[in-house]
XYZ file of C-alpha atoms in Angstrom:
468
model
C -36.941 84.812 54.096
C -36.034 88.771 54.405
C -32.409 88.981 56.156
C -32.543 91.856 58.880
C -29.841 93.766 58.156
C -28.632 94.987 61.878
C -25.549 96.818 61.187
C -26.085 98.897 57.781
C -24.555 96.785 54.888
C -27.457 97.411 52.727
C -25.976 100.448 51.137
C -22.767 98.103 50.251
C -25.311 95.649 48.909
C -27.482 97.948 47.234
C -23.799 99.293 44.786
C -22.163 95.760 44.362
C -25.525 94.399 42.484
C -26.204 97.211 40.770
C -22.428 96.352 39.341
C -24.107 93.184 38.672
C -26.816 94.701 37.016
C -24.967 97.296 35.009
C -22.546 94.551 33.305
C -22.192 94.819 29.998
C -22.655 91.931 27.447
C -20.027 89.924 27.072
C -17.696 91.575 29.694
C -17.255 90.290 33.427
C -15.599 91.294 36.958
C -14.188 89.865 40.154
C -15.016 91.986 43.274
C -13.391 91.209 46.630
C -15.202 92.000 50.131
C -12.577 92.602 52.201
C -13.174 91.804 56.159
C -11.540 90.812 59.331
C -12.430 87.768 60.452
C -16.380 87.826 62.406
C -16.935 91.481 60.591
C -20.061 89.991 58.789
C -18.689 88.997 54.826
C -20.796 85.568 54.991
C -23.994 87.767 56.065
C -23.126 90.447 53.128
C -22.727 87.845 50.683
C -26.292 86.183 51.692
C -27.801 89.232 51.568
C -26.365 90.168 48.212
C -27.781 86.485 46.862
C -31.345 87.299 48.172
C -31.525 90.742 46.294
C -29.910 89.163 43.013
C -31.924 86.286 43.173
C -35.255 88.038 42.058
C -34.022 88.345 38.822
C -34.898 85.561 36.999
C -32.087 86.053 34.646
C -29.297 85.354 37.039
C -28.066 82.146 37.659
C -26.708 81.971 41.627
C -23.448 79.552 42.120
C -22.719 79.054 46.161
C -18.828 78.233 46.588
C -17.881 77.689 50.440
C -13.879 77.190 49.788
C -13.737 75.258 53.214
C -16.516 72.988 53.005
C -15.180 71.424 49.452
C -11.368 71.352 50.567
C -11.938 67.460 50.269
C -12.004 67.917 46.135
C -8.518 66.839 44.632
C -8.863 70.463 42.819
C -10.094 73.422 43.780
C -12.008 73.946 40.160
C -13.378 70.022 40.438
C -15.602 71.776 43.821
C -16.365 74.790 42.128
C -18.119 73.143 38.933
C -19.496 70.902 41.079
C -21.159 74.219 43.033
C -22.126 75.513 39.503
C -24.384 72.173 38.817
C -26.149 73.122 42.100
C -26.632 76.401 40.988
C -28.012 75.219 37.679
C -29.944 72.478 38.897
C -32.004 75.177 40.768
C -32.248 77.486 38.070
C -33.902 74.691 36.000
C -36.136 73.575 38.703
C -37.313 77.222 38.690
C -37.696 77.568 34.825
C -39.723 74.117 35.228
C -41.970 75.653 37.451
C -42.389 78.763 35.467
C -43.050 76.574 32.270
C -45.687 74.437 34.255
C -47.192 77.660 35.456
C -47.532 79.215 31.935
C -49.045 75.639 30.300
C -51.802 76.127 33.743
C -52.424 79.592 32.813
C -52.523 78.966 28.996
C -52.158 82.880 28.295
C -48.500 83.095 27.006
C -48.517 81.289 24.164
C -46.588 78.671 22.343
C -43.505 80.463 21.026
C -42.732 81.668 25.046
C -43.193 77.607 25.999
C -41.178 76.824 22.896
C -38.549 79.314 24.426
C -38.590 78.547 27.584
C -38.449 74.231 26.929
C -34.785 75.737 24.917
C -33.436 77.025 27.800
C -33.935 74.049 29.905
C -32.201 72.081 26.945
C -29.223 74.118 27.098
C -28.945 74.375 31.101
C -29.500 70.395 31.136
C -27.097 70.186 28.358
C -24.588 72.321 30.352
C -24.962 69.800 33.462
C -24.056 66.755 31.516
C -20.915 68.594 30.281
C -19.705 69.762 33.662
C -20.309 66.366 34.829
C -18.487 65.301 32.040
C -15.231 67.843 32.712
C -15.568 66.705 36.573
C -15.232 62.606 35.547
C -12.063 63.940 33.419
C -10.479 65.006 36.763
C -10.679 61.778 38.331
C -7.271 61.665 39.010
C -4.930 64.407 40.893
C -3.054 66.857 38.585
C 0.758 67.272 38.957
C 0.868 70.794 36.837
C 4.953 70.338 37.056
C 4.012 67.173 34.488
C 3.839 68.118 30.935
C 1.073 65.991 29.903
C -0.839 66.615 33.057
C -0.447 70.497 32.166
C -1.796 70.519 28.911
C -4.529 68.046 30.149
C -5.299 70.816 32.358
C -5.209 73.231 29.973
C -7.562 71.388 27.072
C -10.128 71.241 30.687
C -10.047 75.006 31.512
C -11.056 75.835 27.723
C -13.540 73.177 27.975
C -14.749 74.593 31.285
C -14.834 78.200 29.864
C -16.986 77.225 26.959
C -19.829 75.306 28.702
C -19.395 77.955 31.310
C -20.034 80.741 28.757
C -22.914 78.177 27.211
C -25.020 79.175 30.431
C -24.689 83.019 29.847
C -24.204 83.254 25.982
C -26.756 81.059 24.728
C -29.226 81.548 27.798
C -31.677 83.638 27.548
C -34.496 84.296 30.369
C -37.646 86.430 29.365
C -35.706 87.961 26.210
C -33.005 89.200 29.235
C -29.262 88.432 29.123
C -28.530 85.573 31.618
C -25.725 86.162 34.196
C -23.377 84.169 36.088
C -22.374 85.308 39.712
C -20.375 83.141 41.458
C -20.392 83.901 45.448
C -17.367 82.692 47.089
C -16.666 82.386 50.982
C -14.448 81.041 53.129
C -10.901 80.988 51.329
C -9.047 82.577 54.238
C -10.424 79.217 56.786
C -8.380 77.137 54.588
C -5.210 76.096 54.764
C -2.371 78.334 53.123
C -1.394 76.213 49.946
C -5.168 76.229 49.524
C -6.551 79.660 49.560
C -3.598 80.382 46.556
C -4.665 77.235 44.864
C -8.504 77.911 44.926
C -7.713 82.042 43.501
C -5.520 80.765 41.137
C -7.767 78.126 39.602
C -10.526 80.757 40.043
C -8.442 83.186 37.757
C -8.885 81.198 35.350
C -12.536 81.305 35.077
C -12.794 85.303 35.697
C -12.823 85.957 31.757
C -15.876 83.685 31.413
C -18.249 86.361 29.673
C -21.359 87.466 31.671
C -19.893 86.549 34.827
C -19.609 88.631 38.283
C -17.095 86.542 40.515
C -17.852 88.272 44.310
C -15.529 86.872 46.945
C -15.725 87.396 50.623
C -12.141 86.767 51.968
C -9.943 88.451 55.072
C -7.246 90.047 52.931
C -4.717 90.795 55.422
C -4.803 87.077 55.987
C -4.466 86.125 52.002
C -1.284 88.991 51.536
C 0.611 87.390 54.710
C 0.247 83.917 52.821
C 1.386 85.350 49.576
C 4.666 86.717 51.393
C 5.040 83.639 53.332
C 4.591 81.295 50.126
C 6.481 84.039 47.321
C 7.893 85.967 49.356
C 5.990 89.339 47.518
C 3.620 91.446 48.402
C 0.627 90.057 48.957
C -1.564 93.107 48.273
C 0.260 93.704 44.478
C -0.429 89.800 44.177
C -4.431 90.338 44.504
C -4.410 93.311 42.786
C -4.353 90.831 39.296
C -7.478 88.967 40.561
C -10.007 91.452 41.899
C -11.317 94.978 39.694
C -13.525 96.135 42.583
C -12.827 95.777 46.753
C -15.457 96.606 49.175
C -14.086 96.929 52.282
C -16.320 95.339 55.616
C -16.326 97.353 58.583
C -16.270 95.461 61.744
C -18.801 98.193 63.307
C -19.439 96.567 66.278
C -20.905 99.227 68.624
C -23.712 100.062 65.938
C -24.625 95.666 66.005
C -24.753 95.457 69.727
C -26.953 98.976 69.734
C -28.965 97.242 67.391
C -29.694 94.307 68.832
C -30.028 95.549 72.131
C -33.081 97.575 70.273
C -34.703 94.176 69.436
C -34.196 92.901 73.082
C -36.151 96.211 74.429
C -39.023 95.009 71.995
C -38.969 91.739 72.188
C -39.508 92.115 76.354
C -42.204 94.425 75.833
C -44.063 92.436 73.261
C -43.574 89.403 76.230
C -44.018 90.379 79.117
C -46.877 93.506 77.625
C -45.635 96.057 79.951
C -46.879 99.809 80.655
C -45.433 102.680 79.020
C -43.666 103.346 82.459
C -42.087 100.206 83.044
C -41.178 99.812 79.315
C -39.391 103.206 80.108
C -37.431 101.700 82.952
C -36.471 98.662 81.082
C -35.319 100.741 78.237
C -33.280 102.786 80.554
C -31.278 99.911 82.064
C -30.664 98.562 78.398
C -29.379 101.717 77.476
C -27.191 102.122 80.407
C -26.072 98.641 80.527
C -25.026 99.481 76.506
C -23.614 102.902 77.609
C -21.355 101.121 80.108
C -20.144 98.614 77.633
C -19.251 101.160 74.997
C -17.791 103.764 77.292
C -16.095 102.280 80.026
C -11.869 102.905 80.052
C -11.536 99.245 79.086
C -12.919 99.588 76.055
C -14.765 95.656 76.093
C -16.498 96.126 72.799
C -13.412 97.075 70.744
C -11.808 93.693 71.597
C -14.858 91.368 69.941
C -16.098 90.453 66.757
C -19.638 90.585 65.284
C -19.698 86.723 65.412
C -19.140 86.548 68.668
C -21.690 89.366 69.337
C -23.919 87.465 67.966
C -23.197 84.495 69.525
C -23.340 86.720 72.907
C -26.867 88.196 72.379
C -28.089 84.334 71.644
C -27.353 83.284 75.152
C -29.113 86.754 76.192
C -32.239 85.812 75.141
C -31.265 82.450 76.724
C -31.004 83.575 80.456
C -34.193 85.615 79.560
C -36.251 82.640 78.482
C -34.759 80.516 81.358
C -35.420 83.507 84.113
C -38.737 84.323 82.747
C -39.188 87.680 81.126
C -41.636 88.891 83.389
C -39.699 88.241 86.398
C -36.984 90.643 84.863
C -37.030 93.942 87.114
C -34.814 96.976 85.426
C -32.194 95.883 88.262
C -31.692 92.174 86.633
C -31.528 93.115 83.280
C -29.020 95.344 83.600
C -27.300 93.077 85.904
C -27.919 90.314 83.001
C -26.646 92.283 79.728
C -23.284 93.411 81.930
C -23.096 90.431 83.302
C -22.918 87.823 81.018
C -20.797 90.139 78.589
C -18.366 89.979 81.242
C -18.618 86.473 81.785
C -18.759 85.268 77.909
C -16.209 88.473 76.799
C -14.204 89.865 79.143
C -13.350 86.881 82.249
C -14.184 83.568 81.813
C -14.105 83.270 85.815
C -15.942 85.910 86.548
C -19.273 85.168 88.830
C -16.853 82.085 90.098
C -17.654 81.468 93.940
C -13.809 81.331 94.800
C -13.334 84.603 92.759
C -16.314 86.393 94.815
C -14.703 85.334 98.070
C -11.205 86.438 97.372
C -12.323 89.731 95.988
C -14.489 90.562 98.781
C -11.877 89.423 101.791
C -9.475 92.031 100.285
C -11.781 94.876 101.175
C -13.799 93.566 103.784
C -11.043 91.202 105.674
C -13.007 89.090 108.419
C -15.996 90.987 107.952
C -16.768 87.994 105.540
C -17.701 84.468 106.784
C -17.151 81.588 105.055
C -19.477 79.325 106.968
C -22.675 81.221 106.814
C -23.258 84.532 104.611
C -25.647 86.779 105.851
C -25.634 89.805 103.453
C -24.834 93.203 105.697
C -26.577 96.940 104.885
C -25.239 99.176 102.565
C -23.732 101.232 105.399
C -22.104 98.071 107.048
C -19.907 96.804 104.348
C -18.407 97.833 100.725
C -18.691 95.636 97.769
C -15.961 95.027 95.414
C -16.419 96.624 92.217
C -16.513 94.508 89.827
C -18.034 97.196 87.127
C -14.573 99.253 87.634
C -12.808 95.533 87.424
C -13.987 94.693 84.464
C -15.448 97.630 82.609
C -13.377 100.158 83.569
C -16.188 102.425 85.003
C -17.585 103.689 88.351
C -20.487 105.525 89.856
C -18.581 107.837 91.511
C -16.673 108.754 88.338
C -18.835 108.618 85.250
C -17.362 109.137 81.861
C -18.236 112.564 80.280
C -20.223 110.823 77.748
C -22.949 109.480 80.280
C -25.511 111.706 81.029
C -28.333 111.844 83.396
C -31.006 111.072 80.791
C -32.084 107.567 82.657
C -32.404 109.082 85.869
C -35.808 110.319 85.528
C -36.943 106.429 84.623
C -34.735 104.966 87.230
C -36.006 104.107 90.438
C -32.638 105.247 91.914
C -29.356 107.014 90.669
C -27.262 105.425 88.605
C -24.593 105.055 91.136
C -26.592 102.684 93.215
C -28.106 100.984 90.327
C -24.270 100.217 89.864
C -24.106 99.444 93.518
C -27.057 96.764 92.978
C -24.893 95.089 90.431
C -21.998 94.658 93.023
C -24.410 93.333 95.226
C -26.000 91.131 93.684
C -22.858 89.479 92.605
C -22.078 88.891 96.459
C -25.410 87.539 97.636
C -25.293 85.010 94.618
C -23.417 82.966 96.806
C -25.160 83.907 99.815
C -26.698 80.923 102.382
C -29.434 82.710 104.146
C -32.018 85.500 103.158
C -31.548 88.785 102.649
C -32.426 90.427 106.031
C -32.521 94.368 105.184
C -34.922 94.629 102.530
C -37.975 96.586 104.653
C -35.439 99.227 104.858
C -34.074 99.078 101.663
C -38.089 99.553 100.514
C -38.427 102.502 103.254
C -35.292 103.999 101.244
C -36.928 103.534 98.456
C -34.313 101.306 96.623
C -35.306 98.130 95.002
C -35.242 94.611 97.418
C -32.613 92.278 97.374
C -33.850 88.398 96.847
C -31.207 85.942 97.303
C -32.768 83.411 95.272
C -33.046 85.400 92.302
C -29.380 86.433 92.656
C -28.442 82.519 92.811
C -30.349 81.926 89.826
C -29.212 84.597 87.494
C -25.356 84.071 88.726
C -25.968 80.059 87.336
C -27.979 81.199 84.262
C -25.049 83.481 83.424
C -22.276 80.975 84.367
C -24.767 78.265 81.824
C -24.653 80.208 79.050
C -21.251 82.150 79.576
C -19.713 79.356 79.780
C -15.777 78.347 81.014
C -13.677 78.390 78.017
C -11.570 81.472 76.765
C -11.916 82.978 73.564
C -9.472 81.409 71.052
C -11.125 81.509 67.889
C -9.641 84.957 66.957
């Protein structure tokens, strides 16, 4: 399956294989991609394994530090990932073999090669395995005899490690080892410096490309912590390349909010006008995200963008896409940022009241809402709240390009959001709405606004971000 790359990392992608590609014989590297936690190194690295793994030649080891923490030693999980990564690469070779004996056109010396090279990969398992049974019990490295133990397995490792890449041969082409590692900065701290320095160890294995995805800042304040060095000098002995990941968050929200304009005109088959409208709102509802003083979107990480942009679609599918008027979708895409970024209370009924008595006083009453005109109350702003922006004081960067697909100025489209907010909790009708139509501004429906306030509560949900 093709990886849609959303943000830009190809080009990064595109120069660390061809480092791959342009190894020498008999040399190898170590390259770090260096990220902040949620800037994307997990996607990077599966992308990088999809382009690498059309070359035949290349056999692909998968090490997730965190998910093997349970191994007594760190180099116990990671031979354990290379047998997965062999096992495949002989289940491939199989099926190439069994494809040449169908087709009958390659002849007997490629079959004779090829049955070899499943030999030595099988052979390689059964030492690894071998090596791994070895390990069986913990190592104390202060113990003597436990440290040359450990030192007899790392040669042994090394040499059925270079068995894959020296004696392995694919289509006449040298055979490569990349190792992709993830994770080592979710681990504990005596573990990420355990798992890079038993991975040092292997970095001189020839043919080999070591690529691991790690939050460096995170890794140097261990090192200082544990050494009491600098952490940065300290990697500088394990890594020849570094890639650095850029968070880049406003280009992944622009370009998902792309895919959300297409996605609800490929649903709901709109005209070219109302796919103009829609595309407006999007692009003012992104506009007011990026630009407002609060600056929301510098504050979040592309994993929780993602995670955001999910529960988009969510209210979408659960609202129905063709019910979605430029109005709600803007109202939806602010919304629910705010509710699953910004304020985890926002769109709460207590919240709505107590905002709105503090401008309004008793115009507001509790027992029965019935939603005034324009002219006969204000609405808290909650876009000035939360965002940092107002229709009566745009920032520079917002022009009037969406006016001429808007149905009204962008001031009371912002109005409409504040509105819509306050008759979400609303017990009656909304009583205005033939004059609202003589003015020419879009209808207010009460039930809608219910129903897209508990959509967006749903899938915003209550907690408070804590995973950064």
């Amino acid at each position: 399956m093709m990886l849609q790359d959303k943000i830009g990392r190809q080009e990064t992608v595109d120069k660390i294989c061809g480092l791959v590609d342009s190894l020498q014989k008999d040399q190898n590297f170590c390259l770090s991609l260096n990220g902040a936690w949620g800037s994307g190194k997990t996607f990077v690295l599966q992308m990088i394994e999809e382009q690498l793994s059309k070359k035949q030649e290349y056999v692909i080891v998968k090490y997730d530090a965190w998910e093997n923490t349970f191994y007594d030693d760190p180099l116990i999980a990671i031979l354990a990932c290379v047998i997965d990564g062999v096992d495949k690469k002989l289940c491939h070779v199989g099926r190439y073999k069994e494809k040449i004996k169908t087709t009958a056109k390659k002849g007997l010396d490629i079959l004779t090669k090829i049955s070899s090279d499943m030999e030595i990969l099988s052979g390689v398992v059964k030492d690894i395995q071998k090596i791994i049974h070895a390990f069986h019990n913990p190592i104390d490295m202060k113990s003597a005899s436990d440290f040359k133990s450990y030192q007899k397995l790392l040669r042994e490792t090394k040499e059925v490690l270079n068995e894959i890449t020296q004696k392995g041969k694919y289509k006449r082409k040298q055979t490569k080892l990349i190792i992709l590692v993830d994770e080592i900065d979710r681990c504990l701290p005596d573990e990420q410096l355990k798992i890079l320095e038993r991975m040092h160890h292997l970095f001189d294995v020839k043919n080999c490309a070591v690529i691991v995805a790690m939050n460096q800042d995170c890794i140097t304040k261990t090192v200082h912590a544990v050494y009491g060095i600098d952490g940065y000098e300290y990697l500088r002995k394990f890594f020849d390349f570094t890639f650095k990941i850029e968070m880049l968050t406003n280009n992944y929200i622009a370009r998902l909010f792309e895919d959300f304009i297409e996605k609800f005109y490929k649903l709901t088959k709109e005209s070219t006008n109302k796919y103009n409208e829609q595309l407006a709102s999007v692009e003012l509802a992104y506009q007011c995200l990026l630009y407002g003083n609060k600056s929301v979107l510098e504050n979040i990480d592309n994993r929780e963008i993602t995670r955001y942009y999910q529960r988009l679609l969510n209210v979408c599918n659960d609202f129905g896409w063709d019910l979605l008027i430029p109005e709600y979708v803007f109202f939806v895409i602010v919304g629910l940022y705010i509710r699953k970024c910004v304020s985890s209370t926002f769109l709460n009924e207590k919240e709505i009241w107590d905002n709105q008595e503090t401008i309004s006083g008793s115009n507001v009453k509790r027992e029965v809402l019935n939603c005034p005109a324009q002219n006969e109350m204000t609405y808290f702003d909650y876009l000035f709240e939360y965002l940092g922006i107002s229709g009566g004081n745009l920032p520079s960067e917002m022009s009037g390009q969406f006016i001429k697909y808007m149905r009204c100025s962008i001031p009371v489209f912002f109005l409409y959001f504040n509105e819509v907010v306050f008759c979400s909790i609303s017990k009656q009708e909304y009583t205005h709405n033939s004059m609202r139509q003589f003015q020419g501004q879009t209808p207010i429906y009460v039930e809608d606004c219910r129903k897209l306030r508990d959509l967006i509560i749903l899938y915003g949900g209550e907690q408070e971000l804590c995973e950064k």
